Amino acid sequence: MITREKLEHTQVWLYVAVLILATGLGLFAPNLMKVLDNHILISFIIAVLMYGMFSQIPFTSIKESFGNRRFVLAILTANYIAVPIVVWCLSQFLPQQLPVLLGVYLVLLTPCIDYVIVFTHLGRGNEKLMLLSTPILFVTQMLLLPVYLYLFIGAEAAEVVNAGPFIEAFLTIIVLPLLFALVIQLFSNKNRRGQLLLNASAWIPVPLMALTLFVVVSSQIDKLSVHMDLIIRVIPIYIAFMIVMPFISRLIVNWFGLDIKAGRAVIFSAGTRNSLVVLPLALALPGDLSTLVSAIIVTQTIVELAGELLYVRFVPKIVLRDKRIKRNISDSR
């Protein structure tokens, strides 16, 4: 019998299997998968996924996240000061073309708020702090992303990136699922049916994450071959980002004096990006720009999932190891 605990325990390998299946179908049966290439469909699936994630957040304990000011400051510093500096430096090695820069900036400047929680747990970090920080991270990234795009690209970005898709994504992908989750949680405190619905919602994140990966990759992977010359140029940038950020994040963790598990949460947050949520923004861009930007974002998803499997071993064993307590043992006579 499949239990939720077993499903959550094996979810990483489920994602890997789905990714392989989606890549195969997307490359060898692209016409069949084109039916999934619809930004409304993708946005809807991500919104359901977000509801499943939000329904599990203990909002009654949300003060704990804000109460840990050092953690909040550390995760904001890593994502909105360190990351933009690293991304700008790495972008200097890219072709200075608007679609390439826009795709890389969209995906690398936005911290992940979904499967980063899973990998934080697997990497022996504080997944509860990571979970509680997701609303903070999404709101801040939606506010700051247009600012960084303007600073890094200039007025040209403002001409192409309309505020409409950003606002629409924020309302449909975050606000509505968040409000629905809040209502269900309040309802569950007073009604048994509400509690049953909340318990059922706990099954949503893993299968919906798998479905999201399948739909996104299978519908977008064929676009990578069309722009392979540019895709090859961005892959080393994504790899370099994942290599550099854990060590920079560790310096930030030490600076703020965080404990080991909270520190690992900051490291995973800084190294994991929000590709699935920014993809609807890319799909809403005009014409051929949408195709190339989407392909660049999907490439990051594939590189990142492979990197996360290394992160879960690399972070706790090398970057931020458990402190060993030395004990002096004296011989008694």
Coordinates of C-alpha atoms in Angstrom, one line a residue:
M1 CA 0.0 0.0 0.0
I2 CA 1.3 3.4 -1.0
T3 CA 1.3 5.8 2.0
R4 CA 2.0 9.6 1.8
E5 CA 5.2 9.0 3.8
K6 CA 6.4 6.5 1.3
L7 CA 5.5 8.7 -1.6
E8 CA 7.4 11.7 0.0
H9 CA 10.4 9.5 0.7
T10 CA 10.7 8.3 -2.9
Q11 CA 9.7 11.6 -4.6
V12 CA 13.1 12.5 -5.8
W13 CA 13.4 9.3 -7.9
L14 CA 9.8 9.9 -9.1
Y15 CA 10.9 13.3 -10.4
V16 CA 13.9 11.8 -12.1
A17 CA 11.8 9.1 -13.8
V18 CA 9.2 11.7 -14.9
L19 CA 12.0 13.9 -16.2
I20 CA 13.4 11.1 -18.3
L21 CA 9.9 10.2 -19.6
A22 CA 9.1 13.8 -20.4
T23 CA 12.4 14.3 -22.2
G24 CA 11.9 11.2 -24.3
L25 CA 8.3 12.1 -25.3
G26 CA 9.2 15.7 -25.9
L27 CA 12.0 14.8 -28.3
F28 CA 10.6 11.8 -30.1
A29 CA 6.9 12.7 -30.1
P30 CA 6.9 16.5 -30.2
N31 CA 3.7 16.9 -32.1
L32 CA 1.9 14.8 -29.5
M33 CA 3.3 16.9 -26.7
K34 CA 2.4 20.3 -28.3
V35 CA -1.1 20.0 -26.9
L36 CA 0.5 20.6 -23.4
D37 CA 2.3 23.8 -24.7
N38 CA -0.3 26.1 -23.2
H39 CA 0.6 28.8 -20.6
I40 CA -2.9 28.7 -19.2
L41 CA -2.7 25.0 -18.6
I42 CA 0.8 25.3 -17.1
S43 CA -0.3 28.2 -14.9
F44 CA -3.3 26.2 -13.6
I45 CA -1.2 23.1 -12.8
I46 CA 1.3 25.3 -10.9
A47 CA -1.5 27.0 -9.1
V48 CA -2.9 23.7 -7.8
L49 CA 0.7 22.7 -6.8
M50 CA 1.0 26.0 -4.9
Y51 CA -2.3 25.3 -3.1
G52 CA -1.0 21.9 -2.0
M53 CA 2.2 23.5 -0.7
F54 CA 0.4 26.3 1.1
S55 CA -2.1 24.1 2.6
Q56 CA 0.7 22.4 4.6
I57 CA 2.2 25.6 5.9
P58 CA 1.2 26.0 9.6
F59 CA 0.1 29.6 9.3
T60 CA -0.6 29.7 13.1
S61 CA 3.2 29.3 13.5
I62 CA 4.1 31.9 10.8
K63 CA 5.4 34.2 13.6
E64 CA 8.3 31.7 14.1
S65 CA 9.6 32.6 10.7
F66 CA 9.6 36.3 11.3
G67 CA 10.8 35.7 14.9
N68 CA 14.0 34.2 13.6
R69 CA 15.2 37.5 12.2
R70 CA 18.7 36.3 11.6
F71 CA 17.4 33.6 9.3
V72 CA 15.1 36.0 7.4
L73 CA 17.9 38.5 7.0
A74 CA 20.4 35.8 5.9
I75 CA 18.0 34.3 3.3
L76 CA 17.1 37.7 1.9
T77 CA 20.8 38.7 1.8
A78 CA 21.8 35.5 0.0
N79 CA 18.9 35.8 -2.6
Y80 CA 18.7 39.5 -3.2
I81 CA 22.3 40.8 -2.7
A82 CA 24.7 37.8 -3.3
V83 CA 22.7 36.1 -6.0
P84 CA 22.2 39.3 -8.2
I85 CA 25.9 40.1 -8.0
V86 CA 26.9 36.5 -9.0
V87 CA 24.3 36.4 -11.8
W88 CA 25.4 39.7 -13.2
C89 CA 29.1 38.6 -13.2
L90 CA 28.3 35.3 -14.9
S91 CA 26.1 37.0 -17.5
Q92 CA 29.1 38.8 -18.8
F93 CA 30.2 35.5 -20.3
L94 CA 26.9 35.2 -22.3
P95 CA 26.0 36.5 -25.7
Q96 CA 24.6 40.0 -25.0
Q97 CA 21.3 39.3 -26.7
L98 CA 18.0 40.3 -25.1
P99 CA 16.3 36.8 -25.2
V100 CA 19.3 35.1 -23.7
L101 CA 19.9 37.6 -20.9
L102 CA 16.1 37.9 -20.2
G103 CA 15.8 34.1 -19.8
V104 CA 18.8 33.8 -17.6
Y105 CA 17.9 36.8 -15.4
L106 CA 14.3 35.6 -15.1
V107 CA 15.2 32.2 -13.8
L108 CA 18.4 32.9 -11.8
L109 CA 17.1 36.1 -10.0
T110 CA 14.1 34.3 -8.5
P111 CA 14.5 31.9 -5.5
C112 CA 12.5 28.7 -5.6
I113 CA 9.5 28.3 -3.3
D114 CA 8.4 24.7 -4.1
Y115 CA 10.7 21.7 -4.4
V116 CA 13.5 23.5 -2.6
I117 CA 11.6 22.4 0.6
V118 CA 12.0 18.8 -0.4
F119 CA 15.7 19.1 -1.2
T120 CA 16.3 21.1 2.0
H121 CA 14.9 18.2 3.9
L122 CA 16.9 15.6 2.0
G123 CA 20.0 17.7 2.6
R124 CA 19.4 17.7 6.3
G125 CA 18.4 21.3 6.5
N126 CA 15.6 23.0 8.4
E127 CA 12.7 22.5 6.0
K128 CA 10.2 24.1 8.3
L129 CA 12.0 27.4 8.2
M130 CA 12.3 27.0 4.4
L131 CA 8.5 26.3 4.2
L132 CA 7.6 29.2 6.3
S133 CA 9.8 31.6 4.3
T134 CA 8.1 30.8 1.0
P135 CA 5.5 33.6 1.1
I136 CA 8.2 36.1 2.0
L137 CA 10.4 34.9 -0.9
F138 CA 7.7 35.0 -3.5
V139 CA 6.4 38.5 -2.6
T140 CA 9.9 39.9 -2.5
Q141 CA 11.0 38.4 -5.8
M142 CA 7.9 39.7 -7.6
L143 CA 8.7 43.1 -6.2
L144 CA 12.4 43.1 -6.9
L145 CA 12.5 41.2 -10.2
P146 CA 11.4 44.1 -12.4
V147 CA 13.9 46.3 -10.6
Y148 CA 16.8 44.0 -11.3
L149 CA 15.7 43.5 -14.9
Y150 CA 15.7 47.3 -15.4
L151 CA 19.2 47.6 -13.7
F152 CA 20.7 44.7 -15.7
I153 CA 19.0 45.2 -19.1
G154 CA 17.7 48.7 -19.0
A155 CA 14.7 50.3 -20.6
E156 CA 14.7 47.6 -23.3
A157 CA 13.4 45.1 -20.7
A158 CA 10.6 47.4 -19.7
E159 CA 9.5 47.6 -23.3
V160 CA 9.3 43.8 -23.7
V161 CA 8.2 42.7 -20.2
N162 CA 4.8 44.0 -19.5
A163 CA 3.7 44.2 -15.9
G164 CA 0.4 42.5 -16.8
P165 CA 1.8 38.9 -16.9
F166 CA 3.6 39.4 -13.6
I167 CA 0.5 40.7 -11.8
E168 CA -1.6 37.9 -13.4
A169 CA 0.9 35.3 -12.3
F170 CA 1.1 36.7 -8.8
L171 CA -2.7 36.6 -8.4
T172 CA -3.4 33.2 -10.1
I173 CA -0.4 31.3 -8.9
I174 CA 0.1 32.6 -5.4
V175 CA -2.7 34.8 -4.1
L176 CA -5.7 32.6 -5.0
P177 CA -4.1 29.3 -3.9
L178 CA -2.9 31.0 -0.7
L179 CA -6.3 32.4 0.1
F180 CA -7.9 29.0 -0.6
A181 CA -5.4 27.3 1.6
L182 CA -6.1 29.7 4.4
V183 CA -9.9 29.2 4.1
I184 CA -9.5 25.4 4.2
Q185 CA -7.2 25.7 7.3
L186 CA -9.7 27.9 9.1
F187 CA -12.6 25.6 8.1
S188 CA -10.7 22.5 9.3
N189 CA -10.5 23.9 12.8
K190 CA -14.2 24.0 13.2
N191 CA -15.4 21.2 10.9
R192 CA -14.4 17.5 10.4
R193 CA -15.0 17.7 6.7
G194 CA -12.6 20.6 6.5
Q195 CA -10.0 18.5 8.3
L196 CA -10.5 15.7 5.9
L197 CA -10.1 18.1 3.0
L198 CA -6.9 19.5 4.5
N199 CA -5.6 15.9 5.0
A200 CA -6.4 15.1 1.4
S201 CA -4.6 18.3 0.3
A202 CA -1.4 16.9 1.8
W203 CA -1.3 14.4 -1.0
I204 CA -1.1 17.1 -3.7
P205 CA 2.5 18.4 -3.7
V206 CA 4.3 15.3 -4.8
P207 CA 2.1 14.1 -7.7
L208 CA 1.5 17.7 -8.8
M209 CA 5.2 18.5 -8.8
A210 CA 5.7 15.4 -11.0
L211 CA 2.8 16.5 -13.3
T212 CA 4.2 20.0 -13.5
L213 CA 7.7 18.7 -14.5
F214 CA 6.2 16.4 -17.0
V215 CA 4.0 19.0 -18.7
V216 CA 6.7 21.7 -18.7
V217 CA 9.6 19.5 -19.9
S218 CA 7.6 17.5 -22.5
S219 CA 6.0 20.6 -24.0
Q220 CA 9.2 22.7 -24.0
I221 CA 12.1 20.3 -24.6
D222 CA 11.7 20.2 -28.3
K223 CA 12.4 24.0 -28.4
L224 CA 15.9 23.4 -27.1
S225 CA 17.1 21.8 -30.3
V226 CA 16.0 24.8 -32.3
H227 CA 18.2 27.1 -30.3
M228 CA 20.9 24.6 -29.4
D229 CA 23.8 27.1 -30.2
L230 CA 22.5 29.4 -27.5
I231 CA 21.5 26.7 -25.1
I232 CA 25.0 25.3 -25.1
R233 CA 26.2 28.8 -24.0
V234 CA 23.9 29.0 -21.0
I235 CA 24.5 25.5 -19.5
P236 CA 28.0 26.3 -18.2
I237 CA 26.5 29.5 -16.5
Y238 CA 23.9 27.4 -14.7
I239 CA 26.5 24.9 -13.6
A240 CA 28.9 27.6 -12.4
F241 CA 26.0 29.2 -10.5
M242 CA 25.2 26.0 -8.6
I243 CA 28.9 25.5 -7.8
V244 CA 29.6 29.0 -6.6
M245 CA 26.5 29.8 -4.5
P246 CA 26.8 27.2 -1.7
F247 CA 30.2 28.6 -0.7
I248 CA 29.1 32.2 -0.9
S249 CA 26.0 31.3 1.1
R250 CA 28.1 29.6 3.7
L251 CA 29.9 32.9 4.3
I252 CA 26.6 34.6 4.8
V253 CA 25.4 31.9 7.1
N254 CA 28.6 32.3 9.2
W255 CA 28.2 36.1 9.2
F256 CA 24.6 35.8 10.6
G257 CA 25.6 33.1 13.1
L258 CA 22.9 30.6 12.1
D259 CA 22.8 27.0 13.3
I260 CA 23.7 24.2 11.0
K261 CA 20.2 23.2 9.8
A262 CA 19.0 26.8 9.3
G263 CA 22.3 27.5 7.4
R264 CA 21.7 24.6 5.1
A265 CA 18.2 26.0 4.4
V266 CA 19.8 29.3 3.3
I267 CA 22.3 27.4 1.1
F268 CA 19.6 25.4 -0.7
S269 CA 17.5 28.5 -1.1
A270 CA 20.3 30.5 -2.7
G271 CA 21.2 27.7 -5.1
T272 CA 17.7 26.7 -6.1
R273 CA 15.8 28.8 -8.6
N274 CA 12.1 29.4 -9.4
S275 CA 11.9 28.0 -12.9
L276 CA 8.5 26.5 -12.7
V277 CA 6.8 29.7 -11.5
V278 CA 8.6 32.2 -13.9
L279 CA 7.9 29.9 -16.9
P280 CA 4.3 31.3 -17.3
L281 CA 5.9 34.8 -17.5
A282 CA 8.1 33.6 -20.3
L283 CA 5.3 32.0 -22.1
A284 CA 3.4 35.3 -22.0
L285 CA 6.1 37.1 -23.9
P286 CA 5.5 38.1 -27.5
G287 CA 6.3 35.9 -30.5
D288 CA 9.6 34.2 -30.9
L289 CA 10.9 35.8 -27.8
S290 CA 8.7 33.5 -25.8
T291 CA 10.1 30.4 -27.5
L292 CA 13.7 31.2 -26.8
V293 CA 13.2 32.5 -23.2
S294 CA 11.1 29.4 -22.3
A295 CA 13.8 27.1 -23.7
I296 CA 16.5 28.8 -21.6
I297 CA 14.3 28.5 -18.5
V298 CA 13.6 24.8 -19.1
T299 CA 17.3 24.1 -19.6
Q300 CA 17.9 25.5 -16.2
T301 CA 15.2 23.2 -14.7
I302 CA 17.0 20.1 -16.1
V303 CA 20.5 21.3 -15.0
E304 CA 19.2 22.2 -11.6
L305 CA 17.4 18.9 -10.9
A306 CA 20.6 17.0 -11.7
G307 CA 22.5 19.4 -9.5
E308 CA 20.1 19.1 -6.6
L309 CA 20.8 15.3 -6.4
L310 CA 24.5 16.3 -5.8
Y311 CA 23.5 19.1 -3.4
V312 CA 21.7 16.7 -1.0
R313 CA 25.1 14.9 -0.4
F314 CA 27.5 17.8 -1.1
V315 CA 26.0 20.4 1.2
P316 CA 25.8 18.4 4.5
K317 CA 29.0 16.5 4.0
I318 CA 31.3 19.3 2.6
V319 CA 29.8 22.8 2.6
L320 CA 28.2 22.8 6.0
R321 CA 29.0 19.8 8.1
D322 CA 27.7 18.9 11.5
K323 CA 29.9 20.1 14.3
R324 CA 31.6 17.3 16.1
I325 CA 31.7 17.5 19.9
K326 CA 35.1 16.6 21.2
R327 CA 35.1 14.9 24.5
N328 CA 38.0 14.4 26.8
I329 CA 37.9 11.0 28.2
S330 CA 40.1 10.4 31.2
D331 CA 41.1 7.0 32.4
S332 CA 39.9 6.2 35.9
R333 CA 42.0 4.1 38.2

